[in-house]
mmCIF file of C-alpha atoms in Angstrom:
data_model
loop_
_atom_site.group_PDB
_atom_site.id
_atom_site.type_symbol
_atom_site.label_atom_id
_atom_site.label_comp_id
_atom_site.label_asym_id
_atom_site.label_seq_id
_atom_site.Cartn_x
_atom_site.Cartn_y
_atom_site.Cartn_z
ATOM 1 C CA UNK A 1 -37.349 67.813 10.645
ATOM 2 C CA UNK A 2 -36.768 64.275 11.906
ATOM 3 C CA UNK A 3 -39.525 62.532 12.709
ATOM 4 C CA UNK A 4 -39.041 58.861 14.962
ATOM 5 C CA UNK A 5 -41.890 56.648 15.116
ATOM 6 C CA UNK A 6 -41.560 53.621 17.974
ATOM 7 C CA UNK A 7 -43.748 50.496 17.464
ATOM 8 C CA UNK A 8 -44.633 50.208 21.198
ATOM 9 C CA UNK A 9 -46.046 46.498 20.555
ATOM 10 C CA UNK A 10 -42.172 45.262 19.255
ATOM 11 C CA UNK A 11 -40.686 47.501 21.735
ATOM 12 C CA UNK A 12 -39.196 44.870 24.109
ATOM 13 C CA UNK A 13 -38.087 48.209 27.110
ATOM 14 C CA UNK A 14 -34.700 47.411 26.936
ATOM 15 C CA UNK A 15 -33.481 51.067 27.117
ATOM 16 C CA UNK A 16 -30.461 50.167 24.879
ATOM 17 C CA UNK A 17 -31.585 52.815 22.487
ATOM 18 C CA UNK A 18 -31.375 55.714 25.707
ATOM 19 C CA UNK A 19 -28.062 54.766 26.478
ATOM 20 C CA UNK A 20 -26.486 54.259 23.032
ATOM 21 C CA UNK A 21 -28.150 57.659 22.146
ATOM 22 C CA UNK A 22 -25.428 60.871 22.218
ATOM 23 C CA UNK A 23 -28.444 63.534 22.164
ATOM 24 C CA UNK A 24 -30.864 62.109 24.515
ATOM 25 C CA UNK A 25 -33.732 61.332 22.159
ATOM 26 C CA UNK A 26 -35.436 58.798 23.832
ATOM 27 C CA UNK A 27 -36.574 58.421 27.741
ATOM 28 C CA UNK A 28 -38.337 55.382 28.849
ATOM 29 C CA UNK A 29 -42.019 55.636 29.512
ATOM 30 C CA UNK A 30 -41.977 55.170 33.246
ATOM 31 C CA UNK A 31 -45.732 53.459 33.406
ATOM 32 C CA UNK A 32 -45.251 51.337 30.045
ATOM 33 C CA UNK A 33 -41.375 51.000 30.039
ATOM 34 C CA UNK A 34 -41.339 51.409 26.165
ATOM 35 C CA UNK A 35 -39.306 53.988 24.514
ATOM 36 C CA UNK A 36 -40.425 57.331 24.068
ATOM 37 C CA UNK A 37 -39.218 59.979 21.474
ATOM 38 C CA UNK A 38 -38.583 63.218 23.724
ATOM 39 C CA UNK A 39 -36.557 65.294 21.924
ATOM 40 C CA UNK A 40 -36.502 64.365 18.337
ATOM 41 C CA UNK A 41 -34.839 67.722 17.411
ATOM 42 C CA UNK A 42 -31.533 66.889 18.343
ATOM 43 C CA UNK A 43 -31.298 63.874 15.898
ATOM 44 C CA UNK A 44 -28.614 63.651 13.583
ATOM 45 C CA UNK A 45 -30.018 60.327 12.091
ATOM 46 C CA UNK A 46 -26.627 58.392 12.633
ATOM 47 C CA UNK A 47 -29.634 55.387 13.312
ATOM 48 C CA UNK A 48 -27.029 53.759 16.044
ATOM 49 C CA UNK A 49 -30.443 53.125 17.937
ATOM 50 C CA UNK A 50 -31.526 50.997 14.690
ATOM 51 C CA UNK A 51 -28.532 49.126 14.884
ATOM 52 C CA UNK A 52 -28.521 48.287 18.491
ATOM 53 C CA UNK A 53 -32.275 47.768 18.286
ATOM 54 C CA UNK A 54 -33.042 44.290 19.334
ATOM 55 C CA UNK A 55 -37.035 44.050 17.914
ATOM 56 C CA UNK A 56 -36.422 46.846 15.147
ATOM 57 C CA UNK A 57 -39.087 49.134 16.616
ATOM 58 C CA UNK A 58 -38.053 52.356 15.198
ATOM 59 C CA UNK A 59 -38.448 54.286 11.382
ATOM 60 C CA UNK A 60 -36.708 57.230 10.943
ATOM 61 C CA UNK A 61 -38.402 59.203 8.030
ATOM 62 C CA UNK A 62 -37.397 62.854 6.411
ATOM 63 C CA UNK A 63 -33.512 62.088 6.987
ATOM 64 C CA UNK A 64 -30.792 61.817 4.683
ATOM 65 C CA UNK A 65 -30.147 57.995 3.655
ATOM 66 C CA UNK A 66 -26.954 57.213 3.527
ATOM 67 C CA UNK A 67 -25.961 55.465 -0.095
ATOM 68 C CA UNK A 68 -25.122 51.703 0.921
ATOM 69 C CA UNK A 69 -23.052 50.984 -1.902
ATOM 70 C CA UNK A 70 -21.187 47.830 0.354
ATOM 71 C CA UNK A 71 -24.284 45.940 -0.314
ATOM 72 C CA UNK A 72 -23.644 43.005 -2.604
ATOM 73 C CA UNK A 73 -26.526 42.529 -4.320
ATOM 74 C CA UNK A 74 -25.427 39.492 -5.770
ATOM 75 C CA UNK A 75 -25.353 37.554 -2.326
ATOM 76 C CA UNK A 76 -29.226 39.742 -1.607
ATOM 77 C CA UNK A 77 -30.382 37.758 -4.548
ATOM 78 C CA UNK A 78 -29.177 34.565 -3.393
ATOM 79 C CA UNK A 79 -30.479 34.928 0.531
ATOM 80 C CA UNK A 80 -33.573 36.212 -1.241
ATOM 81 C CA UNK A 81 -33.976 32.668 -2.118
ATOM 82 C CA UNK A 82 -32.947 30.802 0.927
ATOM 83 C CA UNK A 83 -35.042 33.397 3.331
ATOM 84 C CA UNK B 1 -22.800 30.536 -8.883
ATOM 85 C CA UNK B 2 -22.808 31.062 -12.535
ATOM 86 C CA UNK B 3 -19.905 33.552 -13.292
ATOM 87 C CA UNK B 4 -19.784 34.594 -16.855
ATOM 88 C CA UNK B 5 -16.614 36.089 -17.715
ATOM 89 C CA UNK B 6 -16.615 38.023 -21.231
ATOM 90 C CA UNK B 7 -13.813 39.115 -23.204
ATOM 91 C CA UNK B 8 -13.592 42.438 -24.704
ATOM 92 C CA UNK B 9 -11.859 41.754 -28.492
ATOM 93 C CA UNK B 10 -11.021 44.932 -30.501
ATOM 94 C CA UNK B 11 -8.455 47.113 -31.557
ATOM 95 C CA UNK B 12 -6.422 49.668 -29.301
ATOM 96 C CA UNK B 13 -4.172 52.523 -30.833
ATOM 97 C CA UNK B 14 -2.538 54.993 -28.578
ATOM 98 C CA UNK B 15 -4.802 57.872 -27.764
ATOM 99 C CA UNK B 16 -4.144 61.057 -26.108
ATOM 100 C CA UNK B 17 -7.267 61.566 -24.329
ATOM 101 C CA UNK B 18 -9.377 58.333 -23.766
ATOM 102 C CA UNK B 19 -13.108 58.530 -24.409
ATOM 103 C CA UNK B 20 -13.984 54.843 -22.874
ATOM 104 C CA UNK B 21 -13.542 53.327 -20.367
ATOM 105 C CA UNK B 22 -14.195 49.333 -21.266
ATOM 106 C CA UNK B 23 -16.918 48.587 -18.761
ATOM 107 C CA UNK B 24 -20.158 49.340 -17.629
ATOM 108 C CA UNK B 25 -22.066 50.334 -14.273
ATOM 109 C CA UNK B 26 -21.844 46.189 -13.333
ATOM 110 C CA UNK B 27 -17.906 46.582 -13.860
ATOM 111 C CA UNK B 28 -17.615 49.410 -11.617
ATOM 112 C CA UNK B 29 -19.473 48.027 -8.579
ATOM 113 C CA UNK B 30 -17.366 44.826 -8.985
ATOM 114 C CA UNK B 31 -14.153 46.526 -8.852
ATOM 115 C CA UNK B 32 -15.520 49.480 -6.133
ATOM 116 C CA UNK B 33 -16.440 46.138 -3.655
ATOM 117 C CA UNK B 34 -13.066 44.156 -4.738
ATOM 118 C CA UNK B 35 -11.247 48.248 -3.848
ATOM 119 C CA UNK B 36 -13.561 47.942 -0.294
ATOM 120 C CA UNK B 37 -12.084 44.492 0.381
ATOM 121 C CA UNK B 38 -9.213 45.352 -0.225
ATOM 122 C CA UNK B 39 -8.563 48.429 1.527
ATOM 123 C CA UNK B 40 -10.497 46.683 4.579
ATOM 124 C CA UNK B 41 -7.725 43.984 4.457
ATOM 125 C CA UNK B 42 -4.952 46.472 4.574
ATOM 126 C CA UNK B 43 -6.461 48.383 7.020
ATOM 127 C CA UNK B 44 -6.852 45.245 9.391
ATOM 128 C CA UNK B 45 -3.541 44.037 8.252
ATOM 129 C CA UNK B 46 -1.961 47.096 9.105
ATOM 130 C CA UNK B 47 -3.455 47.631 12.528
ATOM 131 C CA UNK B 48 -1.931 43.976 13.427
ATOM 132 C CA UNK B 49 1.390 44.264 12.455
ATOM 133 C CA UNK B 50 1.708 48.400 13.756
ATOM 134 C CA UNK B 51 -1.165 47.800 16.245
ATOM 135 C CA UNK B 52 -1.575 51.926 17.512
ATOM 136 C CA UNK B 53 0.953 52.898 14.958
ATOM 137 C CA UNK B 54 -1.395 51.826 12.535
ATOM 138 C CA UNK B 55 -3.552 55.181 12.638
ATOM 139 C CA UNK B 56 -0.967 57.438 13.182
ATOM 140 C CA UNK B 57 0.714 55.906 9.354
ATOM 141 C CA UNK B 58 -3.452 56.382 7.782
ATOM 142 C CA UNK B 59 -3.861 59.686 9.271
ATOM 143 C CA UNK B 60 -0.803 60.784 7.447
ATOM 144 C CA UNK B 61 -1.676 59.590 3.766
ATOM 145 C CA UNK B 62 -4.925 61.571 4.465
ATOM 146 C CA UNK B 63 -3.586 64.817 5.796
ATOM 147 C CA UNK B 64 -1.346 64.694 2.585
ATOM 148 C CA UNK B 65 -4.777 64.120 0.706
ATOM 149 C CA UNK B 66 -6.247 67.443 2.349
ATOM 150 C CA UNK B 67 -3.212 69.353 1.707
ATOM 151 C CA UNK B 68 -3.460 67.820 -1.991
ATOM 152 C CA UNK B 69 -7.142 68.646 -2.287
ATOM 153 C CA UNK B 70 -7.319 71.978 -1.158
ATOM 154 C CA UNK B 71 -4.477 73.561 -2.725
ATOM 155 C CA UNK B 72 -7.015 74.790 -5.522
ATOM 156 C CA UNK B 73 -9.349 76.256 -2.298
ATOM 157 C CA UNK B 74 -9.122 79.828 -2.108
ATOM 158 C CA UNK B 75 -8.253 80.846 1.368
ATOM 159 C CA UNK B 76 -10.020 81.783 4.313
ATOM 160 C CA UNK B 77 -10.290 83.006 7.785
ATOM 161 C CA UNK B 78 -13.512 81.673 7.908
ATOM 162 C CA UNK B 79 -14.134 78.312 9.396
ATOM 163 C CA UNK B 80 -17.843 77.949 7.850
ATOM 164 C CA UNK B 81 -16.593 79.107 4.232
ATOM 165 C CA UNK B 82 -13.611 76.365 4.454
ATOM 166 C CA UNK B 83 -16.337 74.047 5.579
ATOM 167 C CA UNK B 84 -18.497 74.467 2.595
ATOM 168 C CA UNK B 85 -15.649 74.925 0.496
ATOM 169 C CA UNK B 86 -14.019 71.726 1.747
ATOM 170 C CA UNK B 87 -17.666 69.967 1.303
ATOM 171 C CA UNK B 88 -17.564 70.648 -2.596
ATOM 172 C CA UNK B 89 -14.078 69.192 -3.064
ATOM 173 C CA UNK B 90 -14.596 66.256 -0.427
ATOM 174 C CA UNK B 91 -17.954 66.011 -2.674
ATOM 175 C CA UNK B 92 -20.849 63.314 -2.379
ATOM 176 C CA UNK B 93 -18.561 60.740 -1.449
ATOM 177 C CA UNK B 94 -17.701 62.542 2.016
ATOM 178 C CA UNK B 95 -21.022 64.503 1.938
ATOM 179 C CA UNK B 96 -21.155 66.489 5.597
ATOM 180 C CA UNK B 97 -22.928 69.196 7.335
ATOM 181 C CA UNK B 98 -22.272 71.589 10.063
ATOM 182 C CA UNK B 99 -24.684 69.984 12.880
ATOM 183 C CA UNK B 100 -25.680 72.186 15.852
ATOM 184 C CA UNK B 101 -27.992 70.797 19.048
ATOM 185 C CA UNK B 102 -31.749 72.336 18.307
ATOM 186 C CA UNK B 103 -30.637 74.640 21.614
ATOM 187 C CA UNK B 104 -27.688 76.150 20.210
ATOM 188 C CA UNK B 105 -27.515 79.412 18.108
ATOM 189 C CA UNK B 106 -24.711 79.121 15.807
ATOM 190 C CA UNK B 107 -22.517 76.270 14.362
ATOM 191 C CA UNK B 108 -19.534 77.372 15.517
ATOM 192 C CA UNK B 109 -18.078 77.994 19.263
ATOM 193 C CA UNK B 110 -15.825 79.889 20.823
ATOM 194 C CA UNK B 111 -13.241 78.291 23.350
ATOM 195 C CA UNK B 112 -10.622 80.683 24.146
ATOM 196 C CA UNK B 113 -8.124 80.564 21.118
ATOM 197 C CA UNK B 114 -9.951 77.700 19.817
ATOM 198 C CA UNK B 115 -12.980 77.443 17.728
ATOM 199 C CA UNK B 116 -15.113 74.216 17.773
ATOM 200 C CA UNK B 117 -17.658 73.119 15.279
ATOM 201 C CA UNK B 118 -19.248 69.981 14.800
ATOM 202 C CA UNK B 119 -19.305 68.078 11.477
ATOM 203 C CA UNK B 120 -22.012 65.511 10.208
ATOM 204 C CA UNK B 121 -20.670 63.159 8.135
ATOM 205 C CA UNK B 122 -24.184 61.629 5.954
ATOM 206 C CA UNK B 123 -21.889 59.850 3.068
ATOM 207 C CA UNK B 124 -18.535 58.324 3.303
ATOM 208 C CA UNK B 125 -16.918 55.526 1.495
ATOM 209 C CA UNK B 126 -14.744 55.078 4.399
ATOM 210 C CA UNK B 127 -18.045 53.876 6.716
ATOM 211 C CA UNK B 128 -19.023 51.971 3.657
ATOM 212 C CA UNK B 129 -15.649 50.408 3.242
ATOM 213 C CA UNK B 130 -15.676 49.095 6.611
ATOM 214 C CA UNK B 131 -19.684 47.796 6.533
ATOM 215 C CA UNK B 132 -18.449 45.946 3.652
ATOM 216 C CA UNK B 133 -15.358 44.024 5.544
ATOM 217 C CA UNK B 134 -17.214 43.654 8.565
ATOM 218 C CA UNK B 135 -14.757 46.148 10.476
ATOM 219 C CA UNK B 136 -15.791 48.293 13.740
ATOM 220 C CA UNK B 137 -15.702 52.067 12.622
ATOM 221 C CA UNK B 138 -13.260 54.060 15.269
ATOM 222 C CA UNK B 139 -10.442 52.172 13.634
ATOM 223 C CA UNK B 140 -7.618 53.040 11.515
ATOM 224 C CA UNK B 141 -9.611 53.665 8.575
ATOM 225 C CA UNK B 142 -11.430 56.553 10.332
ATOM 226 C CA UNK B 143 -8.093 58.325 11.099
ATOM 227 C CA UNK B 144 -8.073 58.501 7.007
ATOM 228 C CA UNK B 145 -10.963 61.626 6.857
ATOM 229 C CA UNK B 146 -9.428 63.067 10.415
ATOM 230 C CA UNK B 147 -6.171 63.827 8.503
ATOM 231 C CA UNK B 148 -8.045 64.696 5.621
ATOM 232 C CA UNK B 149 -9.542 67.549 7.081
ATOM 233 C CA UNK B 150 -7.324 68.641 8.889
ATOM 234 C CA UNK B 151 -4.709 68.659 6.074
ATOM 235 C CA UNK B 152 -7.491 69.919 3.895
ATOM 236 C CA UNK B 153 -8.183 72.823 7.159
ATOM 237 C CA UNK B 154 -4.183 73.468 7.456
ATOM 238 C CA UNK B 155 -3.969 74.257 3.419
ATOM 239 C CA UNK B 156 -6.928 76.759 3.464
ATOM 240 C CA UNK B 157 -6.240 78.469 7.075
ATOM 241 C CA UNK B 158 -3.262 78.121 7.422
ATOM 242 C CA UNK B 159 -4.009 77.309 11.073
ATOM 243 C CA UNK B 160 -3.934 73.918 13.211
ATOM 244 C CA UNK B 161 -6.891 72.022 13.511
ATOM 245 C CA UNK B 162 -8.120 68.339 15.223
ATOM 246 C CA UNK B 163 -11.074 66.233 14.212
ATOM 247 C CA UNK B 164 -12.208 64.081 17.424
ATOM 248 C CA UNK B 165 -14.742 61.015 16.855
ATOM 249 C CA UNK B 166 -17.979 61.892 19.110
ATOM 250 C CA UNK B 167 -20.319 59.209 17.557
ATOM 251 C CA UNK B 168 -20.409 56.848 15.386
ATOM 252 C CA UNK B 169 -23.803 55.406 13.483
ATOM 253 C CA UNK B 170 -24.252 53.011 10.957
ATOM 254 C CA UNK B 171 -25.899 56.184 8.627
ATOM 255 C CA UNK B 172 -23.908 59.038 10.218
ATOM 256 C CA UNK B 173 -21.128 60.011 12.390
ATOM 257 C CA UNK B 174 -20.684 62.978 14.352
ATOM 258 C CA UNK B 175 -17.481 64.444 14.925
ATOM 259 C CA UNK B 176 -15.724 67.907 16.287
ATOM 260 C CA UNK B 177 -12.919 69.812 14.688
ATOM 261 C CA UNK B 178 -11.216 72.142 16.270
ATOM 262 C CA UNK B 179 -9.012 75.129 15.089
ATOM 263 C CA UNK B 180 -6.469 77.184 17.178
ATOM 264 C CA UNK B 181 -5.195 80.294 16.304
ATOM 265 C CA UNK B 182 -2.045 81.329 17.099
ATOM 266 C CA UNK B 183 -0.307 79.974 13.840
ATOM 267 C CA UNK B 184 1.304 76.759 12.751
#
């Protein structure tokens, strides 16, 4: 089973991850206005509320990773230096 | 950047099965990101000069594909069996699921003459293709796996089917085929 954690202190309560959402996993906390994980069984782990994350306040952990074989590692090694 | 290029010197005699290949694991992921760019170009370059047209031409060379593919499949009536049959020939490149909301029972539903399932795709080179050209996904490369399963549905089933985009994710997408019965 999926499991979602959200860090509530870099949660900014933008709601973009309730609207991007297809299956309703998150609801906003109406008293703290931070995401909340409500229904964590319908996640597919497409991790389209990652991407649209502003603050980068989720982890997703017992899903299937997708292989990210468009990485070039070559250009990692050289921002690795720069960052 | 330091690019070393090395030059394989031997000798080469015709051979009727060849046992290598001439590169190594660093070769391949140079040519599989120079294939990625590549493809992404086309795929761009194609949707500017045929703009909607564009999907209609990529959906075809995949349904071909599927019809190619599953010509070995043995046949079914059974959507979930040409699912997990399709799954092994698509193989870890494509890798999918059947995905059902926690709430529902089975995989599969029944609409009439129609039967609707929804497909997880985890893997696909297609999503990794267009990550790598910096290329929205819902484009004319996605049209590629939409005829390619329903080509691939068509061979085994003999039926007519339709792949719809219902999400898209930067790890998965979800998307619904549907089959009618009632022939070709």
């Amino acid at each position: 089973m999926v499991e979602i954690e959200i860090d509530e202190d870099a949660c900014v309560g933008c709601g973009s991850c309730v609207d991007d959402c297809p299956n309703d996993v998150y609801k906003m906390n109406e008293e703290t206005w931070k995401t909340t994980v409500v229904n964590a069984d319908d996640c597919m782990a497409c991790l389209s509320c990652h991407e649209i994350c502003p603050s980068q306040a989720m982890t997703h952990s017992n899903i299937h990773v997708a292989k990210r074989l468009y990485i070039d590692r070559k250009v990692n090694d050289v921002l690795e230096k720069i960052i | 950047m330091d690019m070393e290029i090395e030059e394989i010197r031997g000798t080469f005699k015709p051979e009727i099965i060849p046992k290598e290949t001439g590169g190594d694991i660093e070769d391949y992921e140079e040519a599989l990101h120079v294939l990625m760019k590549f493809v992404g170009s086309m795929s761009s370059a194609l949707e500017q000069v045929s703009g909607r047209g564009a999907n209609a031409i990529v959906y075809q060379a995949g349904k071909r594909m599927g019809h190619d593919a599953a010509k070995m499949m043995e046949k079914t009536d059974d959507l979930e069996q040409a699912l997990n049959e399709m799954g092994e020939v698509l193989g870890v490149e494509f890798y999918f699921e059947m995905w059902k909301p926690a709430g529902q029972e089975g995989y599969t539903i029944e609409k009439g003459n129609e039967t609707v399932v929804k497909v997880l795709f985890m893997d696909c080179v297609v999503r990794q293709t267009l990550r790598r050209t910096g290329l929205p996904q819902k484009g004319p490369l996605c049209y590629l796996l939409y005829g390619y399963m329903v080509g691939a549905v068509e061979e085994v089933m003999s039926i007519k089917g339709k792949l719809d985009i219902d999400h898209v994710g930067p790890n998965a997408c979800l998307k619904t085929l549907t089959i009618k019965w009632g022939g070709k």
